[in-house]
CSV table of C-alpha atoms in Angstrom, one decimal:
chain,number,residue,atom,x,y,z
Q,1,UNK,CA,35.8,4.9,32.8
Q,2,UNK,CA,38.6,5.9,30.0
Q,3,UNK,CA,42.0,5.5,29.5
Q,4,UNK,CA,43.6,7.0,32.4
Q,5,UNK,CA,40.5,8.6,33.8
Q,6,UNK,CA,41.1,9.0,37.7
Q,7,UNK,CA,44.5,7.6,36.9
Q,8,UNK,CA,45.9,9.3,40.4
Q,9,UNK,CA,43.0,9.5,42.6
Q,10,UNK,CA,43.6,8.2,46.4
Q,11,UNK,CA,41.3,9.2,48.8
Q,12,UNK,CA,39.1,11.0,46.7
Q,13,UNK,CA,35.4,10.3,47.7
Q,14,UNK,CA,32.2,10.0,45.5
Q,15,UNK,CA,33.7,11.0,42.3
Q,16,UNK,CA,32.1,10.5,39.0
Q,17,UNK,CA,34.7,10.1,35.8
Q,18,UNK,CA,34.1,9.2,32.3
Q,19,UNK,CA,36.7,10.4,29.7
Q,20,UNK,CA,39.7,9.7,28.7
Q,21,UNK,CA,42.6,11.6,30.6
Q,22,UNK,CA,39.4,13.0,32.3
Q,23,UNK,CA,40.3,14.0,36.1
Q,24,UNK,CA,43.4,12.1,36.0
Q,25,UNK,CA,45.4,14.1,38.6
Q,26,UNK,CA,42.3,13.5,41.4
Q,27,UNK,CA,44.3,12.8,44.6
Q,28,UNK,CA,42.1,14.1,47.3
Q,29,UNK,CA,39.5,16.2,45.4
Q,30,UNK,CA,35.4,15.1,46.3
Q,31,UNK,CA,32.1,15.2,45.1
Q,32,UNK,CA,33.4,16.0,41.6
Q,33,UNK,CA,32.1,15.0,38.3
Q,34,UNK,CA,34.3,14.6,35.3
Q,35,UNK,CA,32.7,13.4,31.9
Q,36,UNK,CA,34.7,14.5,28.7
Q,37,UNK,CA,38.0,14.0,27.1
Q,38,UNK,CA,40.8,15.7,29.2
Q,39,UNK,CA,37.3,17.3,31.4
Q,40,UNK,CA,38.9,18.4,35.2
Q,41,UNK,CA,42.7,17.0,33.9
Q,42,UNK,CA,44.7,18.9,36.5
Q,43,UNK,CA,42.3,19.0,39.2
Q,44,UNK,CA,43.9,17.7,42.4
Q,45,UNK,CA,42.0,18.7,45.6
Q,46,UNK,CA,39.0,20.8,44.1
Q,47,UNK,CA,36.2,19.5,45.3
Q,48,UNK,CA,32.5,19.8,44.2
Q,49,UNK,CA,33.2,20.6,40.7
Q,50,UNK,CA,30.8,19.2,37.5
Q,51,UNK,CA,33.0,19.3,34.3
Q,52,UNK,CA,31.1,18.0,31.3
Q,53,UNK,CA,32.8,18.3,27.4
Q,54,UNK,CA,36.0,18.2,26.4
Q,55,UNK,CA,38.8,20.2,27.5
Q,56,UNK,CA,36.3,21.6,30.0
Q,57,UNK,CA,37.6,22.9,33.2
Q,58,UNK,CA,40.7,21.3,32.6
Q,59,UNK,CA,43.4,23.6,34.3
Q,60,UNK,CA,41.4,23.8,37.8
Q,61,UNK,CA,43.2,22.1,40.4
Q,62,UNK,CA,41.8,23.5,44.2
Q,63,UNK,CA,38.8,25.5,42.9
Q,64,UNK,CA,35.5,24.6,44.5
Q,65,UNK,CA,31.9,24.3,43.6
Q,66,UNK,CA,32.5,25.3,39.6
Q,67,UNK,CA,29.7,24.0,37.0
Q,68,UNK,CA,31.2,23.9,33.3
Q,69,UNK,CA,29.1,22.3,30.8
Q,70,UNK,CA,30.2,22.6,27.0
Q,71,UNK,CA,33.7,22.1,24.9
Q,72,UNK,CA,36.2,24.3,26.4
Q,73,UNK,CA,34.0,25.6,28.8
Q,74,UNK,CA,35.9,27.5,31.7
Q,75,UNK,CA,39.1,25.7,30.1
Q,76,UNK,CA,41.8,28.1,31.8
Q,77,UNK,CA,40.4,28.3,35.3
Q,78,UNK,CA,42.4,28.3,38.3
Q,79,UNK,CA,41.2,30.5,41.2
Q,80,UNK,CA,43.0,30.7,44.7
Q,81,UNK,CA,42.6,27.4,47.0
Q,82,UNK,CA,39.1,26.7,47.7
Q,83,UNK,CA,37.4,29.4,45.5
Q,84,UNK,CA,35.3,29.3,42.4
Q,85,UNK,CA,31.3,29.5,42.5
Q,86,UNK,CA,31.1,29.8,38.5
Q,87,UNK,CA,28.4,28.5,36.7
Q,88,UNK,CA,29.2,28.3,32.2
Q,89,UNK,CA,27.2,26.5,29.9
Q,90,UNK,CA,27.6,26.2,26.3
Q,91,UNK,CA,30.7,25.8,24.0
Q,92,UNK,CA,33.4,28.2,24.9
Q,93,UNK,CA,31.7,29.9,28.1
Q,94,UNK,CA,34.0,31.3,30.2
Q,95,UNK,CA,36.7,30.0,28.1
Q,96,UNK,CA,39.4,32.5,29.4
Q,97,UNK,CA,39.0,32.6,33.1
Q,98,UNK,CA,41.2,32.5,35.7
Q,99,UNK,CA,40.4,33.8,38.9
Q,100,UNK,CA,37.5,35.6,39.2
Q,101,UNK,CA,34.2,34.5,41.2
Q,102,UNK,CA,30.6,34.1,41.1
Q,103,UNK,CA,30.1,34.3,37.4
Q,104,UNK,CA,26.9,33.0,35.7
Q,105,UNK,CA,27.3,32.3,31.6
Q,106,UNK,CA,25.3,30.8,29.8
Q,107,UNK,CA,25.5,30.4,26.0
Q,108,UNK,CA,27.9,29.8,23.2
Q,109,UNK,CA,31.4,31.9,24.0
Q,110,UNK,CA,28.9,33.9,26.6
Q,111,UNK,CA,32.1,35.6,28.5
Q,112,UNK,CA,34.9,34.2,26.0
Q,113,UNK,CA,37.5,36.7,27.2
Q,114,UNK,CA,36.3,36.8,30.8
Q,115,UNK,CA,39.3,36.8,33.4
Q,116,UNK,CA,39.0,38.2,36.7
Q,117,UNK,CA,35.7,39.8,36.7
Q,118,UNK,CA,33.3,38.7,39.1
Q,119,UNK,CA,29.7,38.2,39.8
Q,120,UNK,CA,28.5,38.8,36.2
Q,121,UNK,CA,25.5,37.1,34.6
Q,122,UNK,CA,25.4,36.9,30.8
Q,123,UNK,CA,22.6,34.4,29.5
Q,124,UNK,CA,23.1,34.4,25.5
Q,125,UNK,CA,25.4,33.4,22.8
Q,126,UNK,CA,28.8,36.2,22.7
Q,127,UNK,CA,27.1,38.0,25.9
Q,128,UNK,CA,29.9,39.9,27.5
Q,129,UNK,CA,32.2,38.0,25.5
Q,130,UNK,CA,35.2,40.5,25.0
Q,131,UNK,CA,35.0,41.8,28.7
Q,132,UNK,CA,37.9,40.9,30.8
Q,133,UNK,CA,38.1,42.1,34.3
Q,134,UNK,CA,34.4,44.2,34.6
Q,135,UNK,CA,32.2,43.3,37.5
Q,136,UNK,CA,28.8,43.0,38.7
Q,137,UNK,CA,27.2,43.5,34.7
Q,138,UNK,CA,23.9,41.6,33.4
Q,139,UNK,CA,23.6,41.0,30.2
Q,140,UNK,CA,21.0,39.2,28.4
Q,141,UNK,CA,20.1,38.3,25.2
Q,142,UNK,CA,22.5,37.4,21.8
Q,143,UNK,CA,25.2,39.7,21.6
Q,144,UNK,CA,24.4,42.3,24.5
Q,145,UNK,CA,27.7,43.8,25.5
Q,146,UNK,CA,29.2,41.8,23.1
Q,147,UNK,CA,32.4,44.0,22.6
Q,148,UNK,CA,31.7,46.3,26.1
Q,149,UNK,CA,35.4,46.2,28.2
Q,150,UNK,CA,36.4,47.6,31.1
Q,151,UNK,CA,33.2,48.6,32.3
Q,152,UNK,CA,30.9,47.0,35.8
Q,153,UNK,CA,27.5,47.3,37.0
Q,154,UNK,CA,25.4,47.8,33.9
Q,155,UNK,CA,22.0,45.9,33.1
Q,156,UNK,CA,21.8,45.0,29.1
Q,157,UNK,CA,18.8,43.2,28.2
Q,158,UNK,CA,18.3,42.6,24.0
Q,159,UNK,CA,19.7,41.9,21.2
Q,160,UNK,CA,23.1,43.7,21.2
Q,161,UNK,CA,21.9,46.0,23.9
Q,162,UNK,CA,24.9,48.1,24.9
Q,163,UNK,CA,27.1,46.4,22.7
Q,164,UNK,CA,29.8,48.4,22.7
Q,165,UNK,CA,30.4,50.3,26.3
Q,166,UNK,CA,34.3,50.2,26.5
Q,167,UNK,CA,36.2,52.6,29.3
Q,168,UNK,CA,40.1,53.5,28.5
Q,169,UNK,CA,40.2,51.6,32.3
Q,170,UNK,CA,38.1,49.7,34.4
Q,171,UNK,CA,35.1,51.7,35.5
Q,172,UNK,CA,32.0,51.6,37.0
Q,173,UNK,CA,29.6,53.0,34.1
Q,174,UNK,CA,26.2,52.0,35.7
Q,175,UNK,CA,24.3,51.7,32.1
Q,176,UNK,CA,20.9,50.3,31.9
Q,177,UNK,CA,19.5,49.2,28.3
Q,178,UNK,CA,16.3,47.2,27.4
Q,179,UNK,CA,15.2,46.6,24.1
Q,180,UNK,CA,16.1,45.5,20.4
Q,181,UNK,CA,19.8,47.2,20.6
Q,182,UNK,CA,19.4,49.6,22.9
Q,183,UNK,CA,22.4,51.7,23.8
Q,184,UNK,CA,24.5,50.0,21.0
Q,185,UNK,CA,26.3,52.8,20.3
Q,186,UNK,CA,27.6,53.8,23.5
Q,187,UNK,CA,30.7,53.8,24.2
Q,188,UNK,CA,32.2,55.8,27.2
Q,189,UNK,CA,28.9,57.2,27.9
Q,190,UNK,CA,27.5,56.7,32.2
Q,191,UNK,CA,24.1,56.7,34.2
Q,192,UNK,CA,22.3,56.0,31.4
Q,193,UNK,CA,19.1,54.8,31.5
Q,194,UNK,CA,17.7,53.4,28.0
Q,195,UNK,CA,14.3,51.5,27.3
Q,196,UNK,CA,12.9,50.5,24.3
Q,197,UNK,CA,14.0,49.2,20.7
Q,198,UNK,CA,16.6,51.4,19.6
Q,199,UNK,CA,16.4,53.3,22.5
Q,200,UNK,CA,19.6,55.7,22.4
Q,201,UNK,CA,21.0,54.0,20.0
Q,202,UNK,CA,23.1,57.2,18.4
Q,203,UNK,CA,24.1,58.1,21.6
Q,204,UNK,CA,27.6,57.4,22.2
Q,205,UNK,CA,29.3,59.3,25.4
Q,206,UNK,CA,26.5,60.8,27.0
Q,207,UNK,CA,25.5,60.9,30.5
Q,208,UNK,CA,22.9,61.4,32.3
């Protein structure tokens, strides 16, 4: 339904589109669902894949099983053949990535700058938002590791909990932070363990 929507498909199978220009390059692709403007545009032979808002998903053309609800959401994906796994919600999740796999993002711009990291879970709006190519992180709540970079395997629950953990390259910091900005101020610090509102939050490059 929509100009052009499935404009290309052929043997495509069970395939949902609403939108204009909305999974208009569909050849072979199956069990997808396209509804927004331009949603799944350059999709050929993904299959599995629910794009709902405009622009979202749109550059994804063999990435599998990839949930993108929201304007722009996921909007430059385009993993290897077959790939994908990524779950982002809200306007702007997951805007910027590319490759990477396994992601969970939920909220408004929740992983924004997100590339080839994989396996993260950030549930809240800017969570993890300027990280690029850190793994394995959890971050929950608005704001927590907002502006962190470079950095995998930390667990940031609160309001701007470990907001700020940036390494000088990627590292594995293994932070933990619970509460009301816990760990906020860290920066290059590792093994920390913080719990509580405002739990360490002067501490900057310590360790434990």
């Amino acid at each position: 339904i929509g100009n052009n929507a499935g404009l290309n498909m052929t043997t495509g199978r069970y395939t949902t589109i609403v939108g204009s220009g909305a999974g208009d390059a569909i050849t072979e692709g199956e069990n997808n669902t396209a509804i927004g403007a331009y949603s799944m545009s350059a999709t050929t032979i993904g299959n599995s894949n629910t794009a709902v808002g405009y622009y979202s998903l749109v550059t994804n053309v063999d990435g599998d099983a990839n949930t993108a609800i929201g304007y722009r959401a996921m909007h430059n994906y385009e993993p290897a053949d077959g790939t994908g796994y990524n779950t982002a919600v809200g306007s702007d999740a997951g805007y910027s990535l590319t490759t990477s796999v396994s992601n969970v993002l939920i909220g408004a711009s929740a992983g924004f700058y997100l590339t080839t990291g994989t396996m993260n879970t950030a549930v809240g709006q800017d969570c993890l938002a300027d990280e690029t190519t850190g793994s394995y992180n959890v971050s929950i709540g608005k704001s927590a590791m907002s502006s962190s970079s470079l950095t995998s395997r930390n667990v940031a629950v609160g309001f701007e909990a470990l907001y700020n953990c940036t390494q000088g390259s990627l590292t594995d910091t293994y932070n933990v932070a619970i509460g009301y900005t816990a760990g906020k101020a860290i920066t290059s610090g590792q093994y920390n363990v913080l719990v509580g509102s405002k739990a360490g939050d002067v501490l900057t490059t310590g360790a434990a």
